[in-house]
Structures are given as C-alpha cells and as structure tokens.
PDB file of C-alpha atoms in Angstrom:
ATOM      1  CA  MET A   1      -0.045   0.090  -0.120  1.00 94.00           C
ATOM      2  CA  ILE A   2       1.219   3.466  -1.074  1.00 97.00           C
ATOM      3  CA  HIS A   3      -0.082   5.883   1.536  1.00 98.00           C
ATOM      4  CA  ILE A   4      -0.435   9.353  -0.101  1.00 98.00           C
ATOM      5  CA  VAL A   5       0.246  12.287   2.495  1.00 97.00           C
ATOM      6  CA  SER A   6       0.132  16.000   1.896  1.00 94.00           C
ATOM      7  CA  ASP A   7      -1.231  19.100   3.729  1.00 91.00           C
ATOM      8  CA  SER A   8      -4.139  21.625   3.786  1.00 88.00           C
ATOM      9  CA  SER A   9      -2.541  23.938   0.976  1.00 87.00           C
ATOM     10  CA  THR A  10      -4.398  21.156  -1.330  1.00 89.00           C
ATOM     11  CA  LEU A  11      -7.676  22.929  -0.198  1.00 88.00           C
ATOM     12  CA  TYR A  12      -8.876  19.707   1.441  1.00 91.00           C
ATOM     13  CA  SER A  13      -9.741  19.322   4.899  1.00 90.00           C
ATOM     14  CA  PRO A  14      -8.693  16.303   6.776  1.00 91.00           C
ATOM     15  CA  ALA A  15     -11.956  14.780   6.376  1.00 92.00           C
ATOM     16  CA  GLN A  16     -12.285  15.557   2.924  1.00 94.00           C
ATOM     17  CA  ALA A  17      -8.956  14.025   2.290  1.00 95.00           C
ATOM     18  CA  ALA A  18      -9.657  10.821   4.058  1.00 95.00           C
ATOM     19  CA  ALA A  19     -12.807  10.481   1.896  1.00 96.00           C
ATOM     20  CA  ALA A  20     -10.700  11.172  -1.070  1.00 96.00           C
ATOM     21  CA  GLY A  21      -8.003   8.500  -0.181  1.00 97.00           C
ATOM     22  CA  PHE A  22      -5.165  10.380   1.127  1.00 97.00           C
ATOM     23  CA  HIS A  23      -3.899  11.883   4.612  1.00 96.00           C
ATOM     24  CA  CYS A  24      -4.005  15.790   5.169  1.00 93.00           C
ATOM     25  CA  VAL A  25      -1.955  17.202   8.025  1.00 92.00           C
ATOM     26  CA  PRO A  26      -3.490  20.726   8.464  1.00 89.00           C
ATOM     27  CA  LEU A  27      -1.183  23.963   8.291  1.00 85.00           C
ATOM     28  CA  SER A  28      -0.829  26.084  11.463  1.00 76.00           C
ATOM     29  CA  VAL A  29      -2.741  29.664  10.938  1.00 78.00           C
ATOM     30  CA  CYS A  30      -1.959  32.554  13.169  1.00 78.00           C
ATOM     31  CA  VAL A  31      -4.171  35.182  13.477  1.00 83.00           C
ATOM     32  CA  ASN A  32      -2.799  37.993  15.606  1.00 86.00           C
ATOM     33  CA  ASP A  33      -1.641  36.029  18.702  1.00 81.00           C
ATOM     34  CA  GLU A  34      -3.872  33.008  18.241  1.00 82.00           C
ATOM     35  CA  THR A  35      -3.032  29.662  16.566  1.00 80.00           C
ATOM     36  CA  TYR A  36      -5.412  27.536  14.868  1.00 80.00           C
ATOM     37  CA  ARG A  37      -5.196  24.231  12.942  1.00 80.00           C
ATOM     38  CA  ASP A  38      -6.165  24.956   9.220  1.00 77.00           C
ATOM     39  CA  TYR A  39      -9.617  23.868   8.365  1.00 77.00           C
ATOM     40  CA  ASP A  40      -9.969  21.888  11.786  1.00 79.00           C
ATOM     41  CA  GLU A  41     -10.212  25.253  13.925  1.00 77.00           C
ATOM     42  CA  ILE A  42     -10.528  27.828  11.389  1.00 80.00           C
ATOM     43  CA  THR A  43     -12.030  27.881   7.932  1.00 78.00           C
ATOM     44  CA  PRO A  44     -10.727  29.892   4.811  1.00 76.00           C
ATOM     45  CA  ARG A  45     -13.594  32.397   4.998  1.00 82.00           C
ATOM     46  CA  ALA A  46     -12.870  33.158   8.626  1.00 82.00           C
ATOM     47  CA  MET A  47      -9.203  33.656   7.538  1.00 73.00           C
ATOM     48  CA  ALA A  48     -10.218  35.935   4.870  1.00 75.00           C
ATOM     49  CA  ASP A  49     -12.426  37.911   6.990  1.00 82.00           C
ATOM     50  CA  ALA A  50      -9.655  38.299   9.596  1.00 79.00           C
ATOM     51  CA  CYS A  51      -7.461  39.721   6.527  1.00 73.00           C
ATOM     52  CA  ARG A  52      -9.876  42.130   5.490  1.00 77.00           C
ATOM     53  CA  LYS A  53     -10.462  43.563   9.188  1.00 81.00           C
ATOM     54  CA  GLY A  54      -6.677  44.096   9.373  1.00 76.00           C
ATOM     55  CA  ALA A  55      -5.480  41.055  11.473  1.00 76.00           C
ATOM     56  CA  LYS A  56      -2.042  39.988  10.921  1.00 78.00           C
ATOM     57  CA  VAL A  57      -2.326  36.553   9.298  1.00 69.00           C
ATOM     58  CA  SER A  58       0.507  34.094   8.859  1.00 70.00           C
ATOM     59  CA  SER A  59       0.759  30.362   8.213  1.00 69.00           C
ATOM     60  CA  SER A  60       3.468  27.661   9.284  1.00 72.00           C
ATOM     61  CA  GLN A  61       4.210  24.126   8.600  1.00 73.00           C
ATOM     62  CA  PRO A  62       2.957  21.349  10.618  1.00 78.00           C
ATOM     63  CA  ALA A  63       4.890  20.117  13.621  1.00 81.00           C
ATOM     64  CA  VAL A  64       7.851  17.629  13.056  1.00 87.00           C
ATOM     65  CA  GLY A  65       6.266  15.512  15.766  1.00 87.00           C
ATOM     66  CA  GLU A  66       3.005  15.204  13.942  1.00 89.00           C
ATOM     67  CA  LYS A  67       4.546  14.151  10.843  1.00 90.00           C
ATOM     68  CA  THR A  68       6.749  11.572  12.612  1.00 93.00           C
ATOM     69  CA  GLU A  69       3.772  10.184  14.486  1.00 93.00           C
ATOM     70  CA  LEU A  70       1.643   9.921  11.152  1.00 95.00           C
ATOM     71  CA  TYR A  71       4.633   8.309   9.470  1.00 96.00           C
ATOM     72  CA  SER A  72       5.026   5.760  12.113  1.00 94.00           C
ATOM     73  CA  HIS A  73       1.354   4.837  12.107  1.00 95.00           C
ATOM     74  CA  LEU A  74       0.843   4.603   8.342  1.00 96.00           C
ATOM     75  CA  LEU A  75       4.224   2.225   8.307  1.00 96.00           C
ATOM     76  CA  GLU A  76       2.866  -0.397  10.952  1.00 95.00           C
ATOM     77  CA  ASN A  77       2.520  -2.763   7.875  1.00 95.00           C
ATOM     78  CA  PRO A  78       6.207  -3.612   6.831  1.00 94.00           C
ATOM     79  CA  ASP A  79       5.054  -3.780   3.154  1.00 95.00           C
ATOM     80  CA  ASP A  80       3.549  -0.312   3.097  1.00 97.00           C
ATOM     81  CA  THR A  81       5.297   3.102   2.007  1.00 97.00           C
ATOM     82  CA  VAL A  82       4.586   6.888   2.278  1.00 98.00           C
ATOM     83  CA  LEU A  83       4.410   9.397  -0.478  1.00 98.00           C
ATOM     84  CA  ASP A  84       4.299  12.948   1.020  1.00 97.00           C
ATOM     85  CA  ILE A  85       3.498  15.563  -1.603  1.00 96.00           C
ATOM     86  CA  THR A  86       4.510  18.945   0.129  1.00 93.00           C
ATOM     87  CA  ILE A  87       4.325  22.633  -0.721  1.00 88.00           C
ATOM     88  CA  ALA A  88       7.082  24.089  -2.779  1.00 84.00           C
ATOM     89  CA  ASP A  89      10.533  24.336  -0.770  1.00 82.00           C
ATOM     90  CA  GLY A  90      11.395  28.044  -0.283  1.00 72.00           C
ATOM     91  CA  LEU A  91       7.629  29.157  -0.240  1.00 71.00           C
ATOM     92  CA  SER A  92       7.064  27.073   2.930  1.00 75.00           C
ATOM     93  CA  GLY A  93       9.194  25.097   5.483  1.00 82.00           C
ATOM     94  CA  THR A  94       6.631  22.265   5.170  1.00 87.00           C
ATOM     95  CA  TYR A  95       9.161  20.359   2.698  1.00 91.00           C
ATOM     96  CA  ALA A  96      11.942  20.552   5.177  1.00 91.00           C
ATOM     97  CA  THR A  97       9.673  19.544   8.250  1.00 92.00           C
ATOM     98  CA  ALA A  98       8.802  16.349   6.174  1.00 94.00           C
ATOM     99  CA  CYS A  99      12.253  15.497   5.229  1.00 95.00           C
ATOM    100  CA  MET A 100      13.295  16.037   9.160  1.00 94.00           C
ATOM    101  CA  ALA A 101      10.321  13.649  10.182  1.00 94.00           C
ATOM    102  CA  ARG A 102      11.476  10.996   7.499  1.00 96.00           C
ATOM    103  CA  ASP A 103      14.931  11.162   8.833  1.00 95.00           C
ATOM    104  CA  LEU A 104      13.802  10.786  12.415  1.00 93.00           C
ATOM    105  CA  SER A 105      11.551   7.807  11.664  1.00 91.00           C
ATOM    106  CA  GLU A 106      12.384   4.283  12.187  1.00 90.00           C
ATOM    107  CA  ASP A 107      12.430   3.309   8.571  1.00 94.00           C
ATOM    108  CA  PRO A 108      13.303   6.325   6.367  1.00 95.00           C
ATOM    109  CA  GLY A 109      13.848   4.237   3.252  1.00 95.00           C
ATOM    110  CA  ARG A 110       9.983   3.698   2.936  1.00 97.00           C
ATOM    111  CA  ILE A 111       9.258   7.581   3.066  1.00 97.00           C
ATOM    112  CA  THR A 112       9.443   9.573  -0.176  1.00 97.00           C
ATOM    113  CA  VAL A 113       9.117  13.221   0.216  1.00 97.00           C
ATOM    114  CA  PHE A 114       8.416  15.209  -3.190  1.00 96.00           C
ATOM    115  CA  ASN A 115       8.856  18.802  -3.440  1.00 93.00           C
ATOM    116  CA  SER A 116       5.809  19.926  -5.639  1.00 90.00           C
ATOM    117  CA  ARG A 117       7.380  23.015  -6.478  1.00 86.00           C
ATOM    118  CA  ALA A 118       3.728  24.524  -6.053  1.00 81.00           C
ATOM    119  CA  LEU A 119       0.985  25.276  -3.621  1.00 76.00           C
ATOM    120  CA  GLY A 120      -2.941  25.453  -3.766  1.00 80.00           C
ATOM    121  CA  GLY A 121      -4.309  24.273  -7.024  1.00 83.00           C
ATOM    122  CA  PRO A 122      -1.385  22.565  -8.683  1.00 87.00           C
ATOM    123  CA  GLN A 123      -0.425  20.616  -5.727  1.00 90.00           C
ATOM    124  CA  ARG A 124      -3.790  19.709  -5.182  1.00 92.00           C
ATOM    125  CA  LEU A 125      -3.935  18.337  -8.761  1.00 93.00           C
ATOM    126  CA  MET A 126      -0.753  16.179  -8.098  1.00 95.00           C
ATOM    127  CA  VAL A 127      -2.098  14.750  -4.965  1.00 96.00           C
ATOM    128  CA  GLU A 128      -5.266  13.710  -6.862  1.00 97.00           C
ATOM    129  CA  THR A 129      -3.152  12.499  -9.670  1.00 97.00           C
ATOM    130  CA  ALA A 130      -1.096  10.162  -7.345  1.00 97.00           C
ATOM    131  CA  VAL A 131      -4.138   8.955  -5.645  1.00 98.00           C
ATOM    132  CA  ARG A 132      -5.815   7.791  -8.937  1.00 98.00           C
ATOM    133  CA  MET A 133      -2.353   6.354 -10.045  1.00 98.00           C
ATOM    134  CA  ARG A 134      -2.007   4.458  -6.669  1.00 97.00           C
ATOM    135  CA  ASN A 135      -5.599   3.095  -6.757  1.00 97.00           C
ATOM    136  CA  ALA A 136      -4.913   1.930 -10.601  1.00 97.00           C
ATOM    137  CA  GLY A 137      -1.989  -0.167  -9.280  1.00 97.00           C
ATOM    138  CA  HIS A 138       0.792   1.935 -10.506  1.00 98.00           C
ATOM    139  CA  SER A 139       4.121   1.825  -8.485  1.00 97.00           C
ATOM    140  CA  LEU A 140       5.792   4.522  -6.644  1.00 97.00           C
ATOM    141  CA  GLU A 141       8.428   5.220  -9.453  1.00 97.00           C
ATOM    142  CA  GLU A 142       5.689   5.632 -12.086  1.00 97.00           C
ATOM    143  CA  ILE A 143       3.766   8.006  -9.836  1.00 97.00           C
ATOM    144  CA  LEU A 144       7.019   9.920  -9.153  1.00 97.00           C
ATOM    145  CA  ALA A 145       7.783  10.098 -12.778  1.00 97.00           C
ATOM    146  CA  VAL A 146       4.454  11.697 -13.572  1.00 96.00           C
ATOM    147  CA  LEU A 147       4.703  14.005 -10.833  1.00 96.00           C
ATOM    148  CA  LEU A 148       7.835  15.267 -11.887  1.00 94.00           C
ATOM    149  CA  LYS A 149       6.626  16.101 -15.502  1.00 93.00           C
ATOM    150  CA  MET A 150       3.696  18.042 -13.553  1.00 91.00           C
ATOM    151  CA  ALA A 151       6.231  20.016 -11.188  1.00 88.00           C
ATOM    152  CA  GLU A 152       8.292  20.990 -14.127  1.00 83.00           C
ATOM    153  CA  SER A 153       5.425  22.157 -16.439  1.00 76.00           C
ATOM    154  CA  ASP A 154       2.610  23.852 -14.562  1.00 64.00           C
ATOM    155  CA  VAL A 155       2.310  27.814 -14.279  1.00 60.00           C
ATOM    156  CA  SER A 156       0.960  29.319 -11.351  1.00 60.00           C
ATOM    157  CA  THR A 157      -0.224  32.921 -10.879  1.00 59.00           C
ATOM    158  CA  VAL A 158      -1.954  34.689  -8.106  1.00 59.00           C
ATOM    159  CA  THR A 159      -3.574  37.985  -8.294  1.00 60.00           C
ATOM    160  CA  VAL A 160      -3.707  39.887  -4.756  1.00 59.00           C
ATOM    161  CA  SER A 161      -5.378  43.186  -3.399  1.00 58.00           C
ATOM    162  CA  ASP A 162      -2.741  43.684  -0.912  1.00 60.00           C
ATOM    163  CA  LEU A 163       0.814  42.938  -1.203  1.00 62.00           C
ATOM    164  CA  HIS A 164       1.579  43.506   2.365  1.00 63.00           C
ATOM    165  CA  PHE A 165       0.323  39.845   3.228  1.00 59.00           C
ATOM    166  CA  LEU A 166       2.913  38.229   0.688  1.00 60.00           C
ATOM    167  CA  ALA A 167       5.673  40.677   2.029  1.00 66.00           C
ATOM    168  CA  ASP A 168       4.979  39.727   5.743  1.00 62.00           C
ATOM    169  CA  GLY A 169       5.445  36.008   4.890  1.00 56.00           C
ATOM    170  CA  GLY A 170       8.798  36.705   3.078  1.00 59.00           C
ATOM    171  CA  ARG A 171       7.413  35.702  -0.541  1.00 56.00           C
ATOM    172  CA  ILE A 172       8.118  39.303  -2.069  1.00 61.00           C
ATOM    173  CA  PRO A 173      10.454  42.180  -0.997  1.00 66.00           C
ATOM    174  CA  LYS A 174       8.758  44.690   1.362  1.00 70.00           C
ATOM    175  CA  GLY A 175       9.988  47.693  -0.902  1.00 71.00           C
ATOM    176  CA  LEU A 176       7.783  46.166  -3.784  1.00 66.00           C
ATOM    177  CA  ALA A 177       4.886  45.657  -1.476  1.00 66.00           C
ATOM    178  CA  ALA A 178       5.007  49.571  -0.204  1.00 68.00           C
ATOM    179  CA  VAL A 179       5.519  51.060  -3.835  1.00 63.00           C
ATOM    180  CA  GLY A 180       2.535  48.898  -5.125  1.00 59.00           C
ATOM    181  CA  SER A 181       0.230  49.829  -2.434  1.00 61.00           C
ATOM    182  CA  MET A 182       1.315  53.475  -2.775  1.00 63.00           C
ATOM    183  CA  LEU A 183       0.519  53.335  -6.746  1.00 57.00           C
ATOM    184  CA  ARG A 184      -2.601  51.420  -5.907  1.00 60.00           C
ATOM    185  CA  VAL A 185      -1.768  48.372  -8.120  1.00 57.00           C
ATOM    186  CA  LEU A 186      -3.243  45.177  -8.480  1.00 59.00           C
ATOM    187  CA  PRO A 187      -0.286  42.904  -9.367  1.00 59.00           C
ATOM    188  CA  THR A 188      -0.267  39.304 -10.904  1.00 61.00           C
ATOM    189  CA  VAL A 189       2.391  37.384  -8.980  1.00 58.00           C
ATOM    190  CA  VAL A 190       3.867  34.378 -10.593  1.00 59.00           C
ATOM    191  CA  ARG A 191       5.977  31.418  -9.192  1.00 57.00           C
ATOM    192  CA  ARG A 192       9.516  31.343 -10.493  1.00 60.00           C
ATOM    193  CA  GLU A 193      10.850  28.413 -12.217  1.00 60.00           C
ATOM    194  CA  ASP A 194      12.944  27.284  -9.250  1.00 58.00           C
ATOM    195  CA  GLY A 195       9.756  27.097  -7.312  1.00 55.00           C
ATOM    196  CA  GLN A 196      11.180  28.773  -4.204  1.00 54.00           C
ATOM    197  CA  SER A 197      10.182  32.392  -4.763  1.00 53.00           C
ATOM    198  CA  LEU A 198       7.426  34.729  -6.330  1.00 54.00           C
ATOM    199  CA  ASP A 199       7.948  37.470  -8.913  1.00 56.00           C
ATOM    200  CA  THR A 200       5.509  40.172 -10.124  1.00 53.00           C
ATOM    201  CA  LEU A 201       4.214  39.530 -13.647  1.00 50.00           C
ATOM    202  CA  ALA A 202       1.985  42.360 -14.187  1.00 47.00           C
ATOM    203  CA  GLY A 203      -0.114  45.078 -12.649  1.00 44.00           C
ATOM    204  CA  LYS A 204      -3.666  46.357 -12.879  1.00 42.00           C
ATOM    205  CA  ALA A 205      -5.200  49.515 -11.207  1.00 41.00           C
ATOM    206  CA  LEU A 206      -7.435  49.694  -8.503  1.00 39.00           C
ATOM    207  CA  SER A 207     -10.619  51.725  -8.440  1.00 39.00           C
ATOM    208  CA  GLY A 208     -12.713  53.289  -5.802  1.00 38.00           C
ATOM    209  CA  LYS A 209     -13.294  51.187  -2.664  1.00 34.00           C
ATOM    210  CA  TRP A 210     -13.994  47.799  -4.434  1.00 30.00           C
ATOM    211  CA  ARG A 211     -10.999  45.444  -3.954  1.00 34.00           C
ATOM    212  CA  ARG A 212     -11.458  42.003  -4.500  1.00 35.00           C
ATOM    213  CA  LEU A 213      -8.789  38.994  -4.177  1.00 32.00           C
ATOM    214  CA  SER A 214      -8.944  36.792  -7.233  1.00 33.00           C
ATOM    215  CA  ILE A 215      -6.680  33.562  -7.609  1.00 33.00           C
ATOM    216  CA  LYS A 216      -5.948  32.323 -11.168  1.00 34.00           C
ATOM    217  CA  ARG A 217      -4.428  29.021 -11.554  1.00 35.00           C
ATOM    218  CA  GLU A 218      -3.306  27.796 -14.688  1.00 35.00           C
ATOM    219  CA  TRP A 219      -1.799  24.079 -15.210  1.00 35.00           C
ATOM    220  CA  MET A 220       0.104  22.865 -18.250  1.00 34.00           C
ATOM    221  CA  LEU A 221       0.695  19.342 -18.274  1.00 34.00           C
ATOM    222  CA  ARG A 222       2.944  17.655 -21.048  1.00 33.00           C
ATOM    223  CA  MET A 223       2.986  14.045 -20.628  1.00 33.00           C
TER     224      MET A 223
END
C-alpha cells in the first residue's frame, strides 16, 4: 500500500482528504496572537475575513512530531510505503519539516518526500493524480515520474489586492509591497521556475473602494 500524505494547502480538510483517499496534515494559521489548525479550527472564509479586518495573518508548516507520528502509524505494515507531496520548498518550511520527520522515523527508506514546487491548485492536482494512479495499481516510481513532469510544467499565477500579506510572509520584498500599495496597483504574481520564490508579472490599477481577491491558477501538463 502506498499511503499518500499532503497538507491543507491542497484545499482539502482532513475529513475531505480521508474520503478522497489520502492523509492531510493541517497547516498552522496564526491570527494576531492566536494559532489555529487550518480547516480543523479555522475556515478559509474566517481567515479571509480576518485579513479584511486588518488582522495579522500568517501560516506555518505542521510540527515535525505530528508528521513523524503519522509516518509511524502508516508504516505499521512492513510492506507499506509513504509518499508525502509538500508545498514548494522555499515558499514554505513544509518540505524541510517532512524531510526531518522522515529522517527521524524508524525506517526512512520507506518514506518519499516530493517537493511539488507549487502550492494550492497545482499541488492539489498532483495529490489527486497520485491517488488515482495508486488506486489504478501504478508503482511509486511511475507515480513519481508523472509528478515530476507536472512539477516541471505547471504555471501558477496569483492576483492579490494587498501585497503586504505576501511581504510579511517573506515571499516578496517589502519595498515592492510598499510601492505597489502606494500606486494602488493590483499585481499578478507568478511563481519562479525554481519554485522557491514569487515574482511580479503584471499590474492592474485599483479603482474606488471595491477591492477583491482573485486567484488564477493555470496548469500545463505535458505527458
């Protein structure tokens, strides 16, 4: 059995993930001084509402201990393996945490940590693809070959209404956020090819009081 593991960046709650055939470990979401488990203790709508009200919102990777405990549980059968598909290394510490948990496990050779080089929609698509291939009887090597093609070919763009959130998370320079807010631009941010950072692709002027967060995801899959 190949156990597929990922996190709530896939836009799945743990319960939804279980129904879909994989294991989802929630990210931690910090709203001001309070910390919540993503989807378990705070919904995406509540987090968006907090952002609109000016709260300082950030997210962080699951604890190493939680991942280690999950791996141990999933590997109780000596014939089973684990494939953990994480957020892009560089955009989150999730990949490093998963690697650390793997190295701390009793049998790290049975755990594969895959750097999706993405997050959100593309990462979700990779997880769903891995689950379908696993259920169809494909080997771990065959699954990884397809995931690698997906990671190398996807293009992800995000349009945001406030750059300060990205700047606070270290994903873009604070100077860029300050200039963008001053000029009242609505930039399109694209993930760089290395998957470890974001860059500004284009800008669109904001008008009046109407601001809206729109997320655009594009997937290119060449197989």
